GROMACS .gro file of C-alpha atoms in nm:
model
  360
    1UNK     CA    1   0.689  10.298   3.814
    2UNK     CA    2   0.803   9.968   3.847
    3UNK     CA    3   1.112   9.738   3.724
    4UNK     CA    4   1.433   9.882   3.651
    5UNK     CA    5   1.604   9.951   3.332
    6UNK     CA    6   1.921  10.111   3.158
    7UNK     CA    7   1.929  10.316   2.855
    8UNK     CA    8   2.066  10.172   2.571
    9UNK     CA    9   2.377  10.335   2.465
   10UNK     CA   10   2.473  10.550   2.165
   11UNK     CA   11   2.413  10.397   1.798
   12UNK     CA   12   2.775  10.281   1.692
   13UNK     CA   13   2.954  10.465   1.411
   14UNK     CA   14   2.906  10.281   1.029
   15UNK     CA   15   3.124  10.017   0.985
   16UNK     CA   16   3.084   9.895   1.406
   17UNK     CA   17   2.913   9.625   1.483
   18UNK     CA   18   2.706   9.695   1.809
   19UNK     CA   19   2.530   9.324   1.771
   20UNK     CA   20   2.654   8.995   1.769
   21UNK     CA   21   2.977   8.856   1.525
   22UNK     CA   22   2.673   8.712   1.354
   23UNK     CA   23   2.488   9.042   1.275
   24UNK     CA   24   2.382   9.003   0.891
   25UNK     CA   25   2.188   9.338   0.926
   26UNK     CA   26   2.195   9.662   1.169
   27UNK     CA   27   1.923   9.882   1.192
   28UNK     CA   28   2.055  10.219   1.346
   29UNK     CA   29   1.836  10.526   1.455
   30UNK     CA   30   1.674  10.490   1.150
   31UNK     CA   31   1.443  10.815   0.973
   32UNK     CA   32   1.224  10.854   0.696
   33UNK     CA   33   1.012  11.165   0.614
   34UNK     CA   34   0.789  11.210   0.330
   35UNK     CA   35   0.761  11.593   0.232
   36UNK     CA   36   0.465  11.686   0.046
   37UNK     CA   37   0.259  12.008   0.039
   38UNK     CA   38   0.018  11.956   0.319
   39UNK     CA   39   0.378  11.901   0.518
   40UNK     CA   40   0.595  11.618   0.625
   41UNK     CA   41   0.500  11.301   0.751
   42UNK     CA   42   0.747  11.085   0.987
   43UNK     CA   43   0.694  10.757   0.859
   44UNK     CA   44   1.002  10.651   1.096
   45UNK     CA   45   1.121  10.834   1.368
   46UNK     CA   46   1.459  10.630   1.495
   47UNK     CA   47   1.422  10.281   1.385
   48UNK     CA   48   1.661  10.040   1.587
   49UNK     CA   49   1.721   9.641   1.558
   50UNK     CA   50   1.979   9.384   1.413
   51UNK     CA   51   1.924   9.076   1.228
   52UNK     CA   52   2.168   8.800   1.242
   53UNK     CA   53   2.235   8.547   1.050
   54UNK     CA   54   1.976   8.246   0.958
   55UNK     CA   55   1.742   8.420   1.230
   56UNK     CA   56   1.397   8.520   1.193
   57UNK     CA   57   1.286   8.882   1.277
   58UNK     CA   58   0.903   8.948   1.298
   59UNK     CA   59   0.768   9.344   1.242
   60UNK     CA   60   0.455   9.359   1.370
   61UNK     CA   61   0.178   9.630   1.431
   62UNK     CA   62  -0.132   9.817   1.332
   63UNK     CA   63  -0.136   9.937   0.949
   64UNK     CA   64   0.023  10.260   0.904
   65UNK     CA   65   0.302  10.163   1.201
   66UNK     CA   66   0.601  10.186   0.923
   67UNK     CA   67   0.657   9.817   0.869
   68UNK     CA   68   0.654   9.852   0.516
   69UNK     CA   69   0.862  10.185   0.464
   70UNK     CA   70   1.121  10.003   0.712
   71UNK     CA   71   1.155   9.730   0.463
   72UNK     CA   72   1.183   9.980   0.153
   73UNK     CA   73   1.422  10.228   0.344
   74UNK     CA   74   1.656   9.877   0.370
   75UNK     CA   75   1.619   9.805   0.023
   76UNK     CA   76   1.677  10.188  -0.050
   77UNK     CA   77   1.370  10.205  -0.266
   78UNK     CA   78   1.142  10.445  -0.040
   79UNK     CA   79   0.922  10.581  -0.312
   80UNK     CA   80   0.949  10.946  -0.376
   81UNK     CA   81   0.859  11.235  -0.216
   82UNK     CA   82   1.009  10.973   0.064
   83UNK     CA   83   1.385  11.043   0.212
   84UNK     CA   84   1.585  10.895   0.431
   85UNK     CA   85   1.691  11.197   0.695
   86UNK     CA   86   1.899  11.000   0.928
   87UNK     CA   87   2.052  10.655   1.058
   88UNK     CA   88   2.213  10.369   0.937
   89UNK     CA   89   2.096  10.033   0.746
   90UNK     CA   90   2.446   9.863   0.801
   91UNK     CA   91   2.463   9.533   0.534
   92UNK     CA   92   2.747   9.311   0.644
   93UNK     CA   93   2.845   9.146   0.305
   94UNK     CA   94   3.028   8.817   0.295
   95UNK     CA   95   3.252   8.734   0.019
   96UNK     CA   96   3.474   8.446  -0.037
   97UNK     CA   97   3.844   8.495  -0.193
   98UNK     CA   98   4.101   8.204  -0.199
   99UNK     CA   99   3.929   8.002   0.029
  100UNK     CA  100   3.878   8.312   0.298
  101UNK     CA  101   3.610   8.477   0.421
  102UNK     CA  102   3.591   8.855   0.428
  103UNK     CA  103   3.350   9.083   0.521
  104UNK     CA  104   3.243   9.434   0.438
  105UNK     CA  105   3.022   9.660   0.562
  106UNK     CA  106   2.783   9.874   0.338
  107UNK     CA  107   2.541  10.140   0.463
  108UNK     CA  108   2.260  10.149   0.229
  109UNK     CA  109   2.157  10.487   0.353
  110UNK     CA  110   2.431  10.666   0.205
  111UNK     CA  111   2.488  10.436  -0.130
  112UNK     CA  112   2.321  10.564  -0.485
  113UNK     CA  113   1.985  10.415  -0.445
  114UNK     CA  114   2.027  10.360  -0.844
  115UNK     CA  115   2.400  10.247  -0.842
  116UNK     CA  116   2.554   9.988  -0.971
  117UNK     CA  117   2.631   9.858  -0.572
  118UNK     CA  118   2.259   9.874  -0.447
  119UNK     CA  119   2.135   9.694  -0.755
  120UNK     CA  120   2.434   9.439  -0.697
  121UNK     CA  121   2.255   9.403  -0.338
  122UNK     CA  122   1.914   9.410  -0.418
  123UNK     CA  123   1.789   9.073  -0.562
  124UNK     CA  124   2.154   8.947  -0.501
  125UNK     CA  125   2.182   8.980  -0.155
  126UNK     CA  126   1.843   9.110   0.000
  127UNK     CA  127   1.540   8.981  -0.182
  128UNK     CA  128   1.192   9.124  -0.108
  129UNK     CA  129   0.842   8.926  -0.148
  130UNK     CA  130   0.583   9.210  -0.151
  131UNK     CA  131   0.218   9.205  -0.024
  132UNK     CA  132   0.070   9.164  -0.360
  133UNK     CA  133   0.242   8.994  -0.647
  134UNK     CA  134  -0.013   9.158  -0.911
  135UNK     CA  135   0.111   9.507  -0.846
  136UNK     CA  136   0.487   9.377  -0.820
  137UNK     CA  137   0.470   9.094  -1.113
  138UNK     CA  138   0.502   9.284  -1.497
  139UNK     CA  139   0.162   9.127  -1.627
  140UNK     CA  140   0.300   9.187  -2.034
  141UNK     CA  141   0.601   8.920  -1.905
  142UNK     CA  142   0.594   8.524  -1.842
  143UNK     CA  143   0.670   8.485  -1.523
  144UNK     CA  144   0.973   8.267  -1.667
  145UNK     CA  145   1.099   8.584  -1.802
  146UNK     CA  146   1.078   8.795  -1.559
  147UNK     CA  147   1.237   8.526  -1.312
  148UNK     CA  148   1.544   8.458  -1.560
  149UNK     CA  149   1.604   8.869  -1.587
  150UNK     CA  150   1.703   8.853  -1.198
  151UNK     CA  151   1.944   8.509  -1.256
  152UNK     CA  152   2.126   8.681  -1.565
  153UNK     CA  153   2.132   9.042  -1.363
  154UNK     CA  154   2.339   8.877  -1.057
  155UNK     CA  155   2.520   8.572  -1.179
  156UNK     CA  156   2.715   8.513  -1.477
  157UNK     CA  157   2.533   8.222  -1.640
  158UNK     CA  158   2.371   8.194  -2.036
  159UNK     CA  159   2.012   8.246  -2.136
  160UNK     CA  160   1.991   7.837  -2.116
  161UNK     CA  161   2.137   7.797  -1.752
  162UNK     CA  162   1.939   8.060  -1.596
  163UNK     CA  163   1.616   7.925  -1.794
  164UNK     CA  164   1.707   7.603  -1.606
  165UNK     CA  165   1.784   7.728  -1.254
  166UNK     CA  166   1.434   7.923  -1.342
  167UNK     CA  167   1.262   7.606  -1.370
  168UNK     CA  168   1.453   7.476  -1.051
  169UNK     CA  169   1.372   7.738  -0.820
  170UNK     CA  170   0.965   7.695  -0.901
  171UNK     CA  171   0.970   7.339  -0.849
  172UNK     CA  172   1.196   7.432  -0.503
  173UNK     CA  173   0.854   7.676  -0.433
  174UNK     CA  174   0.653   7.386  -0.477
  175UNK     CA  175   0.474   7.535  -0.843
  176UNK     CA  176   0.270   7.259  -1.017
  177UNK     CA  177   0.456   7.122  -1.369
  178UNK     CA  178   0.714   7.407  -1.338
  179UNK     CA  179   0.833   7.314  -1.692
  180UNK     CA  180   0.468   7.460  -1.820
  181UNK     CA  181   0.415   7.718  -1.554
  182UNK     CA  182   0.734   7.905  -1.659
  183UNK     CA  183   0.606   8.030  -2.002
  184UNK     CA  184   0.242   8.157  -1.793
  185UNK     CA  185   0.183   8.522  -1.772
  186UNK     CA  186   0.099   8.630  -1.396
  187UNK     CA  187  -0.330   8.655  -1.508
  188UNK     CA  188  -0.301   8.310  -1.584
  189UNK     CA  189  -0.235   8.186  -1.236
  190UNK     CA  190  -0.427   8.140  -0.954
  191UNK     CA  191  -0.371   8.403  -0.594
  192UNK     CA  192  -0.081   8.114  -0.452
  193UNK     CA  193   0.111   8.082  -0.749
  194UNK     CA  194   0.146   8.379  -0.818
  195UNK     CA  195   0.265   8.420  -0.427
  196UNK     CA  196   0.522   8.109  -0.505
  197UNK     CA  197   0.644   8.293  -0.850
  198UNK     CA  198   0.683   8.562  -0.637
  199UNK     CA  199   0.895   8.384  -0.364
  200UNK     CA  200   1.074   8.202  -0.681
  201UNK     CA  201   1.203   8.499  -0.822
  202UNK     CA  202   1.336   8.669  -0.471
  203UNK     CA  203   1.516   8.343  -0.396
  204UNK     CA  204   1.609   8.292  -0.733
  205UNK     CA  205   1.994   8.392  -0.679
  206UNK     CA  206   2.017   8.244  -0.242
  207UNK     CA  207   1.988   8.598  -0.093
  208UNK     CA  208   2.115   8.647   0.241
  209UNK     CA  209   1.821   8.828   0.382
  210UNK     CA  210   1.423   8.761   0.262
  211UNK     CA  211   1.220   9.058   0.392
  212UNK     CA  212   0.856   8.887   0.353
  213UNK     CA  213   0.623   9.227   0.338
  214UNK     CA  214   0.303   9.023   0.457
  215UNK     CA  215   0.304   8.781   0.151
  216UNK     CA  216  -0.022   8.544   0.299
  217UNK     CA  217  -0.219   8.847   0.347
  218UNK     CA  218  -0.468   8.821  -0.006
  219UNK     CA  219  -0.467   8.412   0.030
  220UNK     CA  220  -0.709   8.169   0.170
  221UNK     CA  221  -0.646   7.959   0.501
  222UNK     CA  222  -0.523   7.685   0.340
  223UNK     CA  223  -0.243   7.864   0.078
  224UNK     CA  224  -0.137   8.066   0.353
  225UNK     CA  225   0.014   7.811   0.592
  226UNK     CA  226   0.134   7.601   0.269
  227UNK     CA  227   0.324   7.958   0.167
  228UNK     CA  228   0.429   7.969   0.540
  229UNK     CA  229   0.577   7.591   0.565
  230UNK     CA  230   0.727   7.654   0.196
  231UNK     CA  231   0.932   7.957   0.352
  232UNK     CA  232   1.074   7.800   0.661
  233UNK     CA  233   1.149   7.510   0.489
  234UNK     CA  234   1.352   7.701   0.208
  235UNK     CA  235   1.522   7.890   0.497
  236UNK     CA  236   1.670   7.604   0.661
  237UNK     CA  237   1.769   7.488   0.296
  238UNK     CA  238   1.943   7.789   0.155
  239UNK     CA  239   2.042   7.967   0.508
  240UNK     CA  240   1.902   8.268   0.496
  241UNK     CA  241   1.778   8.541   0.764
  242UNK     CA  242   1.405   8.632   0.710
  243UNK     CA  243   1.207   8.960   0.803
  244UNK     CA  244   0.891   8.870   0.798
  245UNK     CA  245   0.626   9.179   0.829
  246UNK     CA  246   0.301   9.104   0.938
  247UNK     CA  247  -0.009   9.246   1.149
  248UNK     CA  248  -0.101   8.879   1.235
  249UNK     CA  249   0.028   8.737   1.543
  250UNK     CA  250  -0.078   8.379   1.447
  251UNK     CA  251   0.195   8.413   1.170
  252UNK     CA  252   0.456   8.582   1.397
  253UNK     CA  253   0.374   8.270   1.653
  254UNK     CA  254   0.467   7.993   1.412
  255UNK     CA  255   0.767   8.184   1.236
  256UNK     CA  256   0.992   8.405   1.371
  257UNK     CA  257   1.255   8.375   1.658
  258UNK     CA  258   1.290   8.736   1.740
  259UNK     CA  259   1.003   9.052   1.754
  260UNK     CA  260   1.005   9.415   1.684
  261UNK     CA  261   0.655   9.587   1.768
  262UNK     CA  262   0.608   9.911   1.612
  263UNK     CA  263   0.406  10.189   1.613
  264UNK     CA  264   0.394  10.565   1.476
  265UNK     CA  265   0.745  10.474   1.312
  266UNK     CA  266   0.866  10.360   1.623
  267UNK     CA  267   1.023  10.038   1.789
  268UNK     CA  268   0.826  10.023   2.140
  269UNK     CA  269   0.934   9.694   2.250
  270UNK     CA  270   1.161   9.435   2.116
  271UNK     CA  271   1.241   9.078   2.253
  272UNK     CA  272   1.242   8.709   2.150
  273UNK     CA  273   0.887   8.515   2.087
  274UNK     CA  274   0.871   8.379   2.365
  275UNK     CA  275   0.899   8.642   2.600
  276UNK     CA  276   0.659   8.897   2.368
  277UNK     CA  277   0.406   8.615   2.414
  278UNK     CA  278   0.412   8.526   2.760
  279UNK     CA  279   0.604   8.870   2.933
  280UNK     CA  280   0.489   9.165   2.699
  281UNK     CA  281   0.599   9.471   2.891
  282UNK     CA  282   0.490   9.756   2.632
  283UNK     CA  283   0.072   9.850   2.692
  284UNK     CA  284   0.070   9.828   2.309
  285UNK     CA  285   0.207   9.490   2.277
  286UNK     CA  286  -0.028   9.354   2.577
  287UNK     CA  287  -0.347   9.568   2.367
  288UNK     CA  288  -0.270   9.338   2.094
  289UNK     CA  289  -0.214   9.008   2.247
  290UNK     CA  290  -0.536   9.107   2.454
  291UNK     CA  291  -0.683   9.109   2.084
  292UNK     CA  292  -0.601   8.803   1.934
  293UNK     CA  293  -0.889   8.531   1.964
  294UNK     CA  294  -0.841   8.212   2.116
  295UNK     CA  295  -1.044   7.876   2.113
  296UNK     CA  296  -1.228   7.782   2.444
  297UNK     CA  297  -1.149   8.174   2.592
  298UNK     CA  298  -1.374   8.183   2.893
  299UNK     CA  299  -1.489   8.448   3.142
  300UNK     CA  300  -1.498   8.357   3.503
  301UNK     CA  301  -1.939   8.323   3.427
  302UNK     CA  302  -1.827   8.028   3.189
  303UNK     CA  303  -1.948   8.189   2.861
  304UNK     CA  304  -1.739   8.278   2.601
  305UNK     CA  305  -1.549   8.605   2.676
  306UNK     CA  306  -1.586   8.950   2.414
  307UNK     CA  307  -1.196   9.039   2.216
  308UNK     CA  308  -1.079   9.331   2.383
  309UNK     CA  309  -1.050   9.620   2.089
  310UNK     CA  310  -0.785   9.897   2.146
  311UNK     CA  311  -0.941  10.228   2.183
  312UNK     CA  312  -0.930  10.464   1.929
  313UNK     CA  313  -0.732  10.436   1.627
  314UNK     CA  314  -0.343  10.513   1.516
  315UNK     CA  315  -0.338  10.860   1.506
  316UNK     CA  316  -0.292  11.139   1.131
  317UNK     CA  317   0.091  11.093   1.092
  318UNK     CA  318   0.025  11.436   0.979
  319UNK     CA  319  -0.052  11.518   1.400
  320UNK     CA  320   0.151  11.292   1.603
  321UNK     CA  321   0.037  11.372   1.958
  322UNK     CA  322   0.283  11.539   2.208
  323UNK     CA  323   0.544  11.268   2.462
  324UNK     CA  324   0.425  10.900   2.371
  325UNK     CA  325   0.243  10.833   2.049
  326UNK     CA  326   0.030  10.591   2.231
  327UNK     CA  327  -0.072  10.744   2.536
  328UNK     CA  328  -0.422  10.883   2.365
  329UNK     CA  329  -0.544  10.544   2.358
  330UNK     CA  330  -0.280  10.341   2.657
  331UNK     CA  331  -0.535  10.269   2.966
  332UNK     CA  332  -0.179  10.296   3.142
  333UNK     CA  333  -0.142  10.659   3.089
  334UNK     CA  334   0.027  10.916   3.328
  335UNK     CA  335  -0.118  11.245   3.350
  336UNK     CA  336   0.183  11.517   3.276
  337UNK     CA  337   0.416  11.217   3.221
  338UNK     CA  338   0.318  11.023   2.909
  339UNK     CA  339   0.156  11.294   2.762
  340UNK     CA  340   0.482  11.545   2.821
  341UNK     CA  341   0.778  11.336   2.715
  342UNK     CA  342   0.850  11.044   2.504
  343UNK     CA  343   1.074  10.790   2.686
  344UNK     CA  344   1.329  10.634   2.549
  345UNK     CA  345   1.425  10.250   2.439
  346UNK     CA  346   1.469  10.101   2.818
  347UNK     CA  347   1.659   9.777   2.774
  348UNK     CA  348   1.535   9.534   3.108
  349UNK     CA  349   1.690   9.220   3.177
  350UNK     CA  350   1.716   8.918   2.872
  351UNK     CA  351   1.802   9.208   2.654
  352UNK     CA  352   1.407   9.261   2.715
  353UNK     CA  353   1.409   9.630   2.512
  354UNK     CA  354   1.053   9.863   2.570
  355UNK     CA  355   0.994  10.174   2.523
  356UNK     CA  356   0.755  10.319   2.846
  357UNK     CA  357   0.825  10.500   3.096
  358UNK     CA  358   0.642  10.213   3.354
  359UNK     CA  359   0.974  10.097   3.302
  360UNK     CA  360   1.223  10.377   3.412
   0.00000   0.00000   0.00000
């Protein structure tokens, strides 16, 4: 075994704040089973992180790690046969009232999913840009239209003023003759503007929180870091926090501040860029920095050295293996230790968190 490490206390209660003055959003011990007849799949199994405000928060992992149904169990739309079973998505919601700021804290775990408060929040508050705009974009509505439904939803503006702030936010998102584009139906435009109508509408009434559900994924080289620049420039403009969800750690690289690394619905190490980068604790996280290819990567021959694949694959979420979800395929593993127990989340020093028990 080798460093040592403290546990990381007990969740706080809904309504505490175990994070920073700052924290915009608290992720607590978070669940989510899907129950269908061949039996129930743990698509999270105690999900744990805050996001403050303005920062950047990059999920990353293998498909089929729960970054996705993280992002919809925040915006309380997990798709059915899908629950929620336990935890806490704490939203701390600013408002302003005679020039004073006060703050309230919603848990949108135990909200009505289809209440007048979560669809308040949803689009108004926390925005979401999903993977592919052609299954999320109505293709019988302009994209105008469909942008100008959000405005009048949230804000309390005319048919003329939201048209307007329409054609604003597509020229903010960079859309070519915006005044045209708005009347377009989604088939009309090309892969990256229908990505930009996409970020349009989500940032159409300044959300607090973008969660970015890998939104360069379908695009060529060239749209995708224009679509990347486009979204950290907007976020220094309007303020907001971003979760940006993403299996490519090029992207999480050049955007985020802080990283979560997931896998089997779990968090197994957590820390700032830099440190997942250049100290990755977790044998996961090093697995996938050992896969990422790099220009000029040499063996000690001098010829160019082979990626380094992870063994395996993720495992049926139908037959999670017993103690660490990794160990099948960790060249770390201890006999009767990783394969008997799963450890908990260690925190090191830094407020370095991993999951392993190298670490206890």
């Amino acid at each position: 075994m080798t460093n040592t490490a403290t546990q990381i206390e007990n969740v706080p209660a809904a309504g505490e704040s175990a994070g920073s003055p700052d924290a915009l959003l608290e992720v607590r011990g978070l669940k989510t089973h899907f129950f269908l007849a061949q039996g129930i799949v743990r698509a999270l199994e105690g999900v744990d992180f805050t996001v403050e405000r303005g920062q950047t928060v990059g999920l990353v992992g293998e498909s089929g790690c729960g970054k996705s149904i993280t992002a919809r169990s925040i915006m309380a739309i997990v798709p059915s046969p899908g629950r929620v079973v336990e935890g806490e998505v704490l939203f701390h919601l600013q408002s302003q009232e005679n020039g004073s700021v006060t703050e309230q804290v919603v848990d949108m775990t135990k909200i009505d999913a289809m209440g007048t408060q979560a669809r308040s929040i949803r689009g108004g508050e926390i925005s979401m840009v999903f993977q592919e705009p052609m299954t999320s974009l109505s293709p019988v509505h302009t994209i105008g239209n469909q942008i100008i439904e959000a405005i009048l939803l949230h804000q309390d503006v005319n048919k003329e003023d939201a048209r307007a702030q329409a054609i604003d936010v597509l020229n903010k998102v960079g859309m070519p003759q915006p005044e045209r584009t708005i009347d377009r139906f989604p088939h009309q435009l090309s892969g990256g503007m229908r990505q930009r109508a996409m970020i349009a509408m989500a940032l159409s009434c300044r959300p607090s929180l973008l969660i970015a559900d890998e939104p360069t994924t379908a695009l060529d080289v060239t749209t995708q870091a224009q679509i990347l620049t486009l979204m950290r420039d907007l976020q220094d403009e309007l303020g907001m926090a971003i979760i940006f969800i993403t299996h490519d750690l090029g992207v999480i690289a050049q955007m985020v501040d802080y990283v979560v690394v997931m896998y089997l619905g779990e968090v197994v190490e957590m820390a700032d860029v830099d440190t997942i980068f250049y100290d990755p604790k977790h044998p996961y996280t090093q697995a996938l920095l050992r896969s990422i290819p790099l220009l000029g990567r040499k063996s000690s021959q001098g010829i160019t050295s082979q990626l380094t694949a992870i063994r395996g694959s993720v495992p049926d979420p139908y037959s999670i293996p017993e103690g660490c979800p990794f160990h099948p395929r960790c060249r770390n593993a201890i006999a009767g230790v990783c394969d008997t127990r799963n450890p908990p989340l260690l925190e090191l020093e830094g407020g370095h968190k991993v999951r392993c028990v190298l670490y206890e």
